[in-house]
Tab-separated table of C-alpha atoms and ligand atoms in Angstrom:
chain	number	residue	atom	x	y	z
K	1	MET	CA	86.858	52.072	-186.544
K	2	ALA	CA	85.602	55.510	-187.596
K	3	VAL	CA	83.016	55.415	-190.371
K	4	ALA	CA	84.325	57.430	-193.311
K	5	GLN	CA	81.785	59.885	-194.684
K	6	GLU	CA	81.918	58.515	-198.241
K	7	THR	CA	78.714	58.401	-200.242
K	8	PHE	CA	77.762	55.320	-202.230
K	9	GLU	CA	77.821	57.479	-205.376
K	10	HIS	CA	81.376	58.616	-204.677
K	11	LEU	CA	82.581	55.091	-203.883
K	12	ARG	CA	81.176	53.879	-207.195
K	13	HIS	CA	83.334	56.251	-209.207
K	14	ALA	CA	86.400	57.220	-207.219
K	15	ALA	CA	89.908	55.987	-207.980
K	16	LEU	CA	92.174	54.230	-205.475
K	17	LEU	CA	94.284	57.274	-204.654
K	18	GLU	CA	91.170	59.199	-203.699
K	19	ILE	CA	89.519	56.412	-201.707
K	20	ASP	CA	92.510	54.820	-200.057
K	21	PRO	CA	95.625	57.007	-200.031
K	22	GLU	CA	97.236	54.697	-197.473
K	23	ILE	CA	97.230	51.662	-199.784
K	24	ALA	CA	97.936	53.822	-202.848
K	25	GLY	CA	100.948	55.201	-201.013
K	26	LEU	CA	102.187	51.727	-200.144
K	27	LEU	CA	101.805	50.636	-203.768
K	28	GLU	CA	103.792	53.675	-204.837
K	29	ARG	CA	106.485	52.790	-202.293
K	30	GLU	CA	106.630	49.211	-203.547
K	31	LEU	CA	107.080	50.448	-207.119
K	32	GLU	CA	109.916	52.701	-205.934
K	33	ARG	CA	111.464	49.788	-203.995
K	34	GLN	CA	111.385	47.629	-207.119
K	35	ARG	CA	112.868	50.461	-209.176
K	36	GLY	CA	115.633	51.230	-206.687
K	37	GLN	CA	117.071	47.752	-206.040
K	38	ILE	CA	118.878	45.214	-208.187
K	39	GLU	CA	116.468	42.285	-208.064
K	40	LEU	CA	118.272	38.945	-208.142
K	41	ILE	CA	115.678	36.661	-206.530
K	42	ALA	CA	115.655	33.848	-209.082
K	43	SER	CA	111.911	33.201	-208.796
K	44	GLU	CA	110.844	36.819	-209.313
K	45	ASN	CA	110.336	38.897	-212.416
K	46	PHE	CA	108.802	42.169	-213.594
K	47	THR	CA	105.832	41.282	-215.737
K	48	TRP	CA	104.838	43.053	-218.942
K	49	PRO	CA	102.601	46.171	-218.781
K	50	SER	CA	100.087	44.295	-220.964
K	51	VAL	CA	99.915	41.474	-218.413
K	52	LEU	CA	99.441	43.913	-215.523
K	53	GLU	CA	96.580	45.443	-217.471
K	54	ALA	CA	94.892	42.075	-218.033
K	55	GLN	CA	95.456	41.110	-214.390
K	56	ALA	CA	93.663	44.252	-213.171
K	57	SER	CA	90.613	43.603	-215.357
K	58	VAL	CA	86.871	43.033	-214.971
K	59	PRO	CA	86.706	39.203	-215.034
K	60	THR	CA	87.688	39.542	-211.362
K	61	ASN	CA	83.929	40.105	-211.005
K	62	LYS	CA	82.924	36.803	-212.623
K	63	TYR	CA	82.164	33.394	-211.173
K	64	ALA	CA	82.772	30.587	-213.636
K	65	GLU	CA	83.051	27.311	-211.736
K	66	GLY	CA	83.562	24.543	-214.252
K	67	TYR	CA	85.368	24.635	-217.574
K	68	PRO	CA	84.718	26.371	-220.934
K	69	GLY	CA	81.330	25.239	-222.250
K	70	ARG	CA	80.601	23.402	-218.963
K	71	ARG	CA	80.038	26.097	-216.304
K	72	TYR	CA	77.808	26.218	-213.270
K	73	TYR	CA	76.990	29.924	-213.824
K	74	GLY	CA	75.361	31.972	-216.563
K	75	GLY	CA	77.106	34.760	-218.428
K	76	CYS	CA	80.263	32.776	-219.101
K	77	ASP	CA	80.441	33.031	-222.896
K	78	VAL	CA	83.177	35.680	-222.887
K	79	VAL	CA	85.256	34.169	-220.102
K	80	ASP	CA	84.939	30.805	-221.877
K	81	GLU	CA	86.753	32.365	-224.831
K	82	ILE	CA	89.401	33.810	-222.514
K	83	GLU	CA	90.073	30.479	-220.817
K	84	GLN	CA	90.018	28.557	-224.109
K	85	ALA	CA	92.561	31.008	-225.585
K	86	ALA	CA	94.855	30.425	-222.580
K	87	ILE	CA	94.490	26.631	-222.921
K	88	ASP	CA	95.123	26.608	-226.672
K	89	ARG	CA	98.108	28.930	-226.399
K	90	VAL	CA	99.884	27.050	-223.600
K	91	LYS	CA	99.302	23.686	-225.317
K	92	ALA	CA	100.844	25.059	-228.507
K	93	LEU	CA	103.726	26.706	-226.609
K	94	PHE	CA	104.873	23.480	-224.951
K	95	GLY	CA	103.443	20.857	-227.344
K	96	ALA	CA	101.078	19.441	-224.692
K	97	GLU	CA	98.103	17.146	-225.190
K	98	HIS	CA	96.060	18.760	-222.404
K	99	ALA	CA	96.298	21.861	-220.207
K	100	ASN	CA	94.546	23.124	-217.101
K	101	VAL	CA	95.114	26.855	-216.570
K	102	GLN	CA	93.010	27.266	-213.422
K	103	PRO	CA	95.516	26.603	-210.573
K	104	HIS	CA	96.050	29.800	-208.638
K	105	ALA	CA	99.757	29.246	-207.936
K	106	GLY	CA	102.597	26.750	-208.114
K	107	ALA	CA	101.730	24.853	-204.924
K	108	GLN	CA	98.237	24.227	-206.316
K	109	THR	CA	99.657	22.811	-209.558
K	110	ASN	CA	101.527	20.090	-207.704
K	111	MET	CA	98.586	19.470	-205.390
K	112	ALA	CA	96.361	19.011	-208.454
K	113	VAL	CA	98.686	16.391	-209.895
K	114	TYR	CA	98.970	14.471	-206.621
K	115	PHE	CA	95.193	14.578	-206.111
K	116	SER	CA	94.618	13.344	-209.659
K	117	CYS	CA	96.854	10.282	-209.552
K	118	LEU	CA	97.665	9.336	-205.934
K	119	GLU	CA	95.869	7.981	-202.879
K	120	HIS	CA	96.852	9.073	-199.376
K	121	GLY	CA	99.993	7.236	-198.326
K	122	ASP	CA	101.229	6.508	-201.864
K	123	THR	CA	104.948	6.947	-202.407
K	124	ILE	CA	106.439	9.961	-204.180
K	125	LEU	CA	110.134	10.049	-205.056
K	126	ALA	CA	111.378	13.652	-205.307
K	127	MET	CA	114.501	15.756	-204.890
K	128	ARG	CA	115.360	16.817	-201.348
K	129	LEU	CA	114.443	20.409	-200.612
K	130	ASP	CA	117.954	21.235	-199.397
K	131	HIS	CA	119.393	19.799	-202.628
K	132	GLY	CA	117.229	22.066	-204.776
K	133	GLY	CA	113.701	20.586	-204.627
K	134	HIS	CA	110.561	22.411	-203.497
K	135	LEU	CA	108.411	22.348	-200.377
K	136	THR	CA	105.532	20.751	-202.294
K	137	HIS	CA	107.877	17.910	-203.221
K	138	GLY	CA	107.527	16.434	-199.749
K	139	LEU	CA	108.493	18.791	-196.931
K	140	LYS	CA	107.196	17.194	-193.716
K	141	VAL	CA	105.037	20.159	-192.689
K	142	ASN	CA	103.687	20.719	-196.222
K	143	PHE	CA	100.530	18.906	-197.417
K	144	SER	CA	102.789	16.778	-199.630
K	145	GLY	CA	104.786	15.470	-196.674
K	146	ARG	CA	101.681	15.017	-194.559
K	147	LEU	CA	99.528	13.113	-197.054
K	148	TYR	CA	102.059	10.981	-198.914
K	149	THR	CA	105.032	8.743	-198.227
K	150	ILE	CA	108.021	10.749	-199.359
K	151	VAL	CA	111.311	9.236	-200.445
K	152	SER	CA	114.057	11.578	-201.587
K	153	TYR	CA	116.999	11.617	-203.943
K	154	GLY	CA	119.756	14.185	-203.943
K	155	VAL	CA	122.832	15.387	-205.745
K	156	ASP	CA	126.300	13.893	-205.733
K	157	ARG	CA	128.435	15.226	-202.867
K	158	GLU	CA	131.372	16.043	-205.164
K	159	SER	CA	129.758	17.272	-208.385
K	160	ASN	CA	126.535	18.658	-206.879
K	161	LEU	CA	124.775	17.227	-209.951
K	162	ILE	CA	121.725	14.939	-209.748
K	163	ASP	CA	123.023	11.468	-209.024
K	164	PHE	CA	121.079	9.281	-211.460
K	165	GLU	CA	122.576	6.096	-210.030
K	166	GLU	CA	121.077	7.066	-206.685
K	167	VAL	CA	117.746	7.992	-208.276
K	168	ARG	CA	117.576	4.568	-209.937
K	169	ARG	CA	118.679	2.676	-206.826
K	170	VAL	CA	116.184	4.460	-204.559
K	171	ALA	CA	113.392	4.114	-207.140
K	172	GLN	CA	113.994	0.368	-207.366
K	173	GLU	CA	113.908	0.105	-203.600
K	174	CYS	CA	110.813	2.214	-202.891
K	175	ARG	CA	108.817	1.547	-206.128
K	176	PRO	CA	107.196	5.023	-206.130
K	177	LYS	CA	103.866	5.667	-207.778
K	178	LEU	CA	105.153	9.085	-208.877
K	179	ILE	CA	108.625	10.484	-209.540
K	180	VAL	CA	109.062	14.266	-209.403
K	181	CYS	CA	111.894	16.064	-211.162
K	182	GLY	CA	112.631	19.780	-211.315
K	183	GLY	CA	112.941	22.159	-208.406
K	184	SER	CA	113.731	25.620	-207.149
K	185	ALA	CA	117.463	25.828	-206.691
K	186	TYR	CA	119.120	23.496	-209.188
K	187	ALA	CA	121.246	25.472	-211.634
K	188	ARG	CA	121.772	22.774	-214.237
K	189	THR	CA	119.608	21.251	-216.971
K	190	ILE	CA	116.887	18.896	-215.763
K	191	GLU	CA	117.395	15.751	-217.839
K	192	THR	CA	113.793	14.604	-217.962
K	193	GLU	CA	114.577	11.898	-220.510
K	194	ARG	CA	116.768	10.105	-217.939
K	195	PHE	CA	114.046	10.362	-215.298
K	196	ARG	CA	111.607	8.848	-217.824
K	197	GLU	CA	113.813	5.777	-218.258
K	198	ILE	CA	113.881	5.260	-214.491
K	199	ALA	CA	110.130	5.865	-214.172
K	200	ASP	CA	109.503	3.267	-216.886
K	201	ASP	CA	111.829	0.774	-215.167
K	202	VAL	CA	109.840	0.947	-211.936
K	203	GLY	CA	106.368	1.553	-213.406
K	204	ALA	CA	106.048	5.092	-211.988
K	205	LEU	CA	104.332	8.164	-213.351
K	206	LEU	CA	106.595	11.159	-214.021
K	207	LEU	CA	106.008	14.812	-213.114
K	208	CYS	CA	108.377	17.610	-214.055
K	209	ASP	CA	107.969	20.820	-212.057
K	210	MET	CA	109.414	23.318	-214.525
K	211	ALA	CA	108.248	26.427	-212.632
K	212	HIS	CA	111.716	27.933	-212.618
K	213	PHE	CA	112.846	27.262	-216.159
K	214	ALA	CA	109.557	27.293	-218.124
K	215	GLY	CA	110.562	30.513	-219.906
K	216	LEU	CA	113.785	28.913	-221.090
K	217	VAL	CA	111.790	25.911	-222.363
K	218	ALA	CA	109.403	28.198	-224.256
K	219	ALA	CA	112.421	29.812	-225.919
K	220	ASP	CA	114.091	26.450	-226.736
K	221	LEU	CA	116.980	27.167	-224.373
K	222	HIS	CA	116.239	24.214	-222.069
K	223	PRO	CA	114.990	20.784	-223.212
K	224	ASN	CA	111.213	20.550	-223.163
K	225	PRO	CA	110.105	18.038	-220.483
K	226	THR	CA	106.562	17.748	-221.909
K	227	PRO	CA	107.099	14.821	-224.310
K	228	TYR	CA	108.640	12.671	-221.556
K	229	CYS	CA	106.233	13.376	-218.712
K	230	ASP	CA	102.792	12.292	-217.638
K	231	PHE	CA	102.437	15.726	-216.000
K	232	VAL	CA	104.294	19.035	-216.191
K	233	THR	CA	103.596	21.805	-213.686
K	234	SER	CA	104.670	25.427	-213.746
K	235	THR	CA	104.116	28.858	-212.360
K	236	THR	CA	103.730	31.733	-214.801
K	237	HIS	CA	105.596	34.465	-212.939
K	238	LYS	CA	109.213	33.284	-212.871
K	239	THR	CA	111.179	33.029	-216.139
K	240	LEU	CA	107.844	32.969	-217.992
K	241	ALA	CA	107.383	36.598	-216.876
K	242	GLY	CA	103.607	36.438	-216.583
K	243	PRO	CA	101.107	37.014	-213.780
K	244	ARG	CA	101.451	35.348	-210.388
K	245	SER	CA	99.768	32.007	-211.140
K	246	GLY	CA	100.172	28.422	-212.385
K	247	PHE	CA	99.156	25.776	-214.935
K	248	VAL	CA	99.402	22.020	-215.448
K	249	LEU	CA	100.069	20.103	-218.672
K	250	CYS	CA	99.409	16.389	-219.041
K	251	LYS	CA	98.901	13.502	-221.405
K	252	GLU	CA	95.330	13.080	-222.633
K	253	GLU	CA	94.876	9.898	-220.573
K	254	HIS	CA	95.206	11.971	-217.364
K	255	ALA	CA	93.106	14.931	-218.551
K	256	ALA	CA	89.776	14.056	-216.939
K	257	ALA	CA	91.357	13.154	-213.571
K	258	LEU	CA	93.437	16.341	-213.574
K	259	ASP	CA	90.506	18.621	-214.368
K	260	LYS	CA	88.413	16.936	-211.683
K	261	ALA	CA	91.222	17.307	-209.143
K	262	VAL	CA	91.433	21.081	-209.775
K	263	PHE	CA	87.676	21.645	-209.864
K	264	PRO	CA	85.727	20.567	-207.870
K	265	GLY	CA	88.562	18.751	-206.080
K	266	MET	CA	90.539	21.650	-204.649
K	267	GLN	CA	89.467	25.008	-206.067
K	268	GLY	CA	86.175	26.793	-206.574
K	269	GLY	CA	85.767	29.597	-209.078
K	270	PRO	CA	88.774	30.186	-211.329
K	271	LEU	CA	90.359	33.657	-211.318
K	272	LEU	CA	89.464	34.629	-214.871
K	273	HIS	CA	91.287	37.975	-214.770
K	274	SER	CA	94.404	36.007	-213.937
K	275	ILE	CA	93.649	33.492	-216.691
K	276	ALA	CA	93.306	36.423	-219.131
K	277	ALA	CA	96.750	37.594	-218.006
K	278	LYS	CA	98.100	34.049	-218.446
K	279	ALA	CA	96.726	33.958	-221.998
K	280	THR	CA	98.612	37.176	-222.776
K	281	CYS	CA	101.753	35.802	-221.123
K	282	PHE	CA	101.572	32.663	-223.334
K	283	LYS	CA	101.108	34.778	-226.477
K	284	ILE	CA	104.165	36.854	-225.566
K	285	ALA	CA	106.172	33.708	-224.737
K	286	ALA	CA	105.685	32.483	-228.316
K	287	SER	CA	107.210	35.649	-229.798
K	288	GLN	CA	110.655	36.443	-231.162
K	289	GLY	CA	110.950	39.233	-228.597
K	290	PHE	CA	110.501	36.736	-225.775
K	291	ARG	CA	113.151	34.474	-227.274
K	292	SER	CA	115.591	37.404	-227.385
K	293	TYR	CA	114.737	38.222	-223.775
K	294	GLN	CA	115.434	34.631	-222.656
K	295	GLU	CA	118.712	34.540	-224.585
K	296	GLN	CA	119.738	37.618	-222.636
K	297	VAL	CA	118.606	35.985	-219.349
K	298	ARG	CA	121.001	33.110	-220.117
K	299	ALA	CA	123.866	35.355	-221.260
K	300	ASN	CA	123.441	37.484	-218.151
K	301	ALA	CA	123.478	34.410	-215.909
K	302	ASP	CA	126.777	33.261	-217.441
K	303	ALA	CA	128.258	36.769	-217.126
K	304	LEU	CA	127.200	37.039	-213.476
K	305	ALA	CA	128.524	33.550	-212.682
K	306	GLU	CA	131.896	34.353	-214.244
K	307	ALA	CA	132.151	37.657	-212.397
K	308	LEU	CA	131.362	36.002	-209.056
K	309	VAL	CA	133.981	33.305	-209.601
K	310	ASP	CA	136.500	35.975	-210.705
K	311	GLY	CA	135.632	37.827	-207.504
K	312	GLY	CA	136.654	34.799	-205.440
K	313	LEU	CA	133.244	33.255	-204.650
K	314	ASP	CA	132.404	29.550	-204.957
K	315	LEU	CA	129.453	28.553	-207.128
K	316	LEU	CA	127.790	25.162	-206.823
K	317	THR	CA	128.654	23.181	-209.984
K	318	GLY	CA	130.899	26.095	-211.019
K	319	GLY	CA	128.203	27.907	-213.007
K	320	THR	CA	124.769	27.491	-214.536
K	321	ASP	CA	122.807	26.165	-217.516
K	322	THR	CA	119.784	28.232	-216.588
K	323	HIS	CA	118.758	31.587	-215.147
K	324	LEU	CA	119.932	30.821	-211.588
K	325	MET	CA	123.053	29.998	-209.638
K	326	GLN	CA	123.921	29.213	-206.041
K	327	VAL	CA	126.816	30.836	-204.225
K	328	ASP	CA	128.304	28.321	-201.794
K	329	LEU	CA	129.505	30.246	-198.745
K	330	ARG	CA	130.765	27.276	-196.731
K	331	LYS	CA	134.435	28.139	-197.256
K	332	SER	CA	133.840	31.796	-196.339
K	333	SER	CA	133.109	33.456	-193.024
K	334	TRP	CA	129.581	34.373	-194.196
K	335	THR	CA	126.315	32.587	-193.560
K	336	GLY	CA	123.555	32.818	-196.146
K	337	ARG	CA	121.540	35.101	-193.889
K	338	GLU	CA	124.432	37.484	-193.291
K	339	ALA	CA	125.209	37.600	-196.998
K	340	GLU	CA	121.554	38.312	-197.846
K	341	GLU	CA	121.528	41.159	-195.313
K	342	ARG	CA	124.817	42.581	-196.584
K	343	LEU	CA	123.518	42.585	-200.177
K	344	ASP	CA	120.406	44.374	-199.007
K	345	GLU	CA	122.663	47.126	-197.634
K	346	VAL	CA	124.167	47.630	-201.096
K	347	ASN	CA	120.712	47.685	-202.766
K	348	ILE	CA	120.790	44.148	-204.113
K	349	THR	CA	117.905	41.789	-203.292
K	350	ALA	CA	118.599	38.049	-203.131
K	351	ASN	CA	117.667	35.123	-200.910
K	352	ARG	CA	119.631	32.791	-198.704
K	353	ASN	CA	119.254	29.131	-199.577
K	354	THR	CA	120.512	25.870	-198.194
K	355	VAL	CA	123.211	24.128	-200.211
K	356	PRO	CA	123.354	20.316	-200.474
K	357	PHE	CA	124.604	18.704	-197.242
K	358	ASP	CA	124.245	22.057	-195.481
K	359	GLU	CA	124.947	21.910	-191.773
K	360	ARG	CA	123.127	25.164	-191.105
K	361	PRO	CA	119.321	25.342	-190.745
K	362	PRO	CA	117.305	26.876	-193.627
K	363	THR	CA	116.743	30.058	-191.615
K	364	VAL	CA	120.505	30.657	-191.677
K	365	ALA	CA	121.697	28.514	-194.624
K	366	SER	CA	125.095	28.464	-196.318
K	367	GLY	CA	124.070	29.519	-199.805
K	368	LEU	CA	122.836	32.512	-201.685
K	369	ARG	CA	120.558	31.939	-204.692
K	370	LEU	CA	120.841	34.472	-207.505
K	371	GLY	CA	118.928	34.738	-210.787
K	372	THR	CA	118.758	37.029	-213.795
K	373	PRO	CA	115.129	37.112	-215.117
K	374	ALA	CA	114.148	40.348	-213.347
K	375	VAL	CA	117.248	42.429	-214.030
K	376	THR	CA	117.210	41.296	-217.654
K	377	MET	CA	113.631	42.514	-217.925
K	378	ARG	CA	114.780	46.031	-217.033
K	379	GLY	CA	117.512	45.892	-219.676
K	380	PHE	CA	120.669	44.755	-217.862
K	381	ASP	CA	123.274	43.306	-220.236
K	382	GLU	CA	126.462	41.288	-219.725
K	383	SER	CA	128.578	44.314	-218.836
K	384	ASP	CA	125.999	45.370	-216.224
K	385	MET	CA	126.081	41.827	-214.822
K	386	ARG	CA	129.862	41.912	-214.546
K	387	GLU	CA	129.472	45.088	-212.486
K	388	VAL	CA	126.756	43.425	-210.341
K	389	GLY	CA	129.101	40.450	-209.805
K	390	ALA	CA	131.895	42.803	-208.760
K	391	ILE	CA	129.608	44.667	-206.337
K	392	ILE	CA	128.512	41.367	-204.747
K	393	SER	CA	132.051	40.016	-204.444
K	394	GLU	CA	133.307	43.254	-202.915
K	395	ALA	CA	130.303	43.494	-200.578
K	396	LEU	CA	131.163	40.036	-199.218
K	397	THR	CA	134.648	41.025	-198.106
K	398	GLU	CA	135.588	42.340	-194.700
K	399	GLY	CA	135.839	46.120	-194.581
K	400	ALA	CA	133.703	46.605	-197.708
K	401	GLU	CA	132.736	50.219	-198.373
K	402	ILE	CA	128.986	49.806	-198.173
K	403	GLY	CA	128.038	53.365	-199.135
K	404	ALA	CA	130.201	53.358	-202.269
K	405	LEU	CA	128.911	49.942	-203.325
K	406	ALA	CA	125.277	51.011	-202.813
K	407	GLU	CA	125.962	54.013	-205.044
K	408	ARG	CA	127.301	51.730	-207.767
K	409	SER	CA	124.016	49.756	-207.577
K	410	ASP	CA	122.064	53.018	-207.815
K	411	VAL	CA	123.966	53.986	-210.951
K	412	LEU	CA	122.917	50.711	-212.599
K	413	CYS	CA	119.273	51.159	-211.538
K	414	GLU	CA	119.208	54.667	-212.968
K	415	LYS	CA	120.831	53.507	-216.193
K	416	ARG	CA	118.221	50.711	-216.584
K	417	PRO	CA	114.929	52.192	-215.350
K	418	LEU	CA	112.064	49.880	-214.431
K	419	TYR	CA	108.623	50.653	-215.887
K	420	PRO	CA	109.750	54.064	-217.157
K	421	GLY	CA	106.252	54.600	-218.588
K	422	PHE	CA	104.543	54.350	-215.198
K	423	ARG	CA	103.440	57.541	-213.487
K	424	GLY	CA	102.198	56.657	-210.049
K	425	PHE	CA	101.664	53.106	-208.866
K	426	THR	CA	99.934	51.619	-211.904
K	427	THR	CA	99.024	54.425	-214.267
K	428	TYR	CA	100.738	53.696	-217.560
K	429	VAL	CA	101.482	56.684	-219.781
K	430	ALA	CA	102.593	55.614	-223.229
U	1	DSN	N1	109.279	29.997	-203.462
U	1	DSN	C1	109.604	29.832	-204.870
U	1	DSN	C2	111.037	30.079	-205.137
U	1	DSN	O1	111.533	31.038	-204.607
U	1	DSN	O2	111.672	29.352	-205.879
U	1	DSN	C3	109.167	28.529	-205.379
U	1	DSN	O3	107.804	28.367	-205.120
């Protein structure tokens, strides 16, 4: 590799565009991609400018292994305040007894819980991935499936709703040490209270993975799992609209084991810039503005679901209680992969997903998962969602006019600009 003739002095002061136009250009392109497509991936969002600012901040320079007031490095007094603010805010937001805000992402939150309360080989009862669970809930090739004995429950074949009779029957048979509820592709309310009854019946601990619907919980639009669970895990970047990261809540009796599992059990130094961004995310999530945003996420999900059904598409369970829905393509001539590719051609981003009892492999799948957090963040309302639903339905018909449909998506993107205050990849001009 050629050695660039940059001086140390120049490197110390130069901005990204000057030092690395290749990466700056790619960042610019990614911003334009996000601006130019209708983003319906249910697990994605566009975070607040204030959160981006905190995420790109100087605590990225700081090592702080340990916890506030108990660090293994000097110079931690300021980052202690940052982490304590994040802890206090998330505990207040969800009414939790204890919080750990150090996990780097969602997979680490579930790993932290398993490491804190299970031994290798212990039994976990969780929802099947193809019924809406998550890979850390026991996929064979994931650490969860490799280290623990996994028993699964699923949804009812007719209603596609969680079959609580089955959950109880399987729990009584396998006597799990931990029951996991929540997941990544279940469009209806997670009834944690009913899982608690079953967990109590069989003497199991209960974890709710609320990564997808945490924002709705914060806004009182989905029941709060926290009072019923030993542990609650979440990411911060889905409906919560924060930085890409995670956190765990638990009852006080599990606090010491949880903290030890995260550090020194599985992570080293926490990412304090990310924790600063999480603190800001939690402050925003407690505001009236956030509540209004989540109400619109829900209204938009209902409007999109109705438009898709009106357009002739099947939805699992017929609709949604949350921010996401699953189009069931089994009665159509489309596979999930083909539908995902077709939507891409009309400037709509979504992801294929297996549906319960799917006969196709996950790489092909028979479902399409759609969600409204990201489009709502850029200002889409119910009438925009009806238009999005119409574009999708028309795109998934034979002989669809791709060019005309893509133009209709462009009109919506221009009407609802993303990050209109940004000039360049991250420079915010108020
Ligand atoms: N992969 C995420 C999702 O799309 O739901 C969950 O981790």
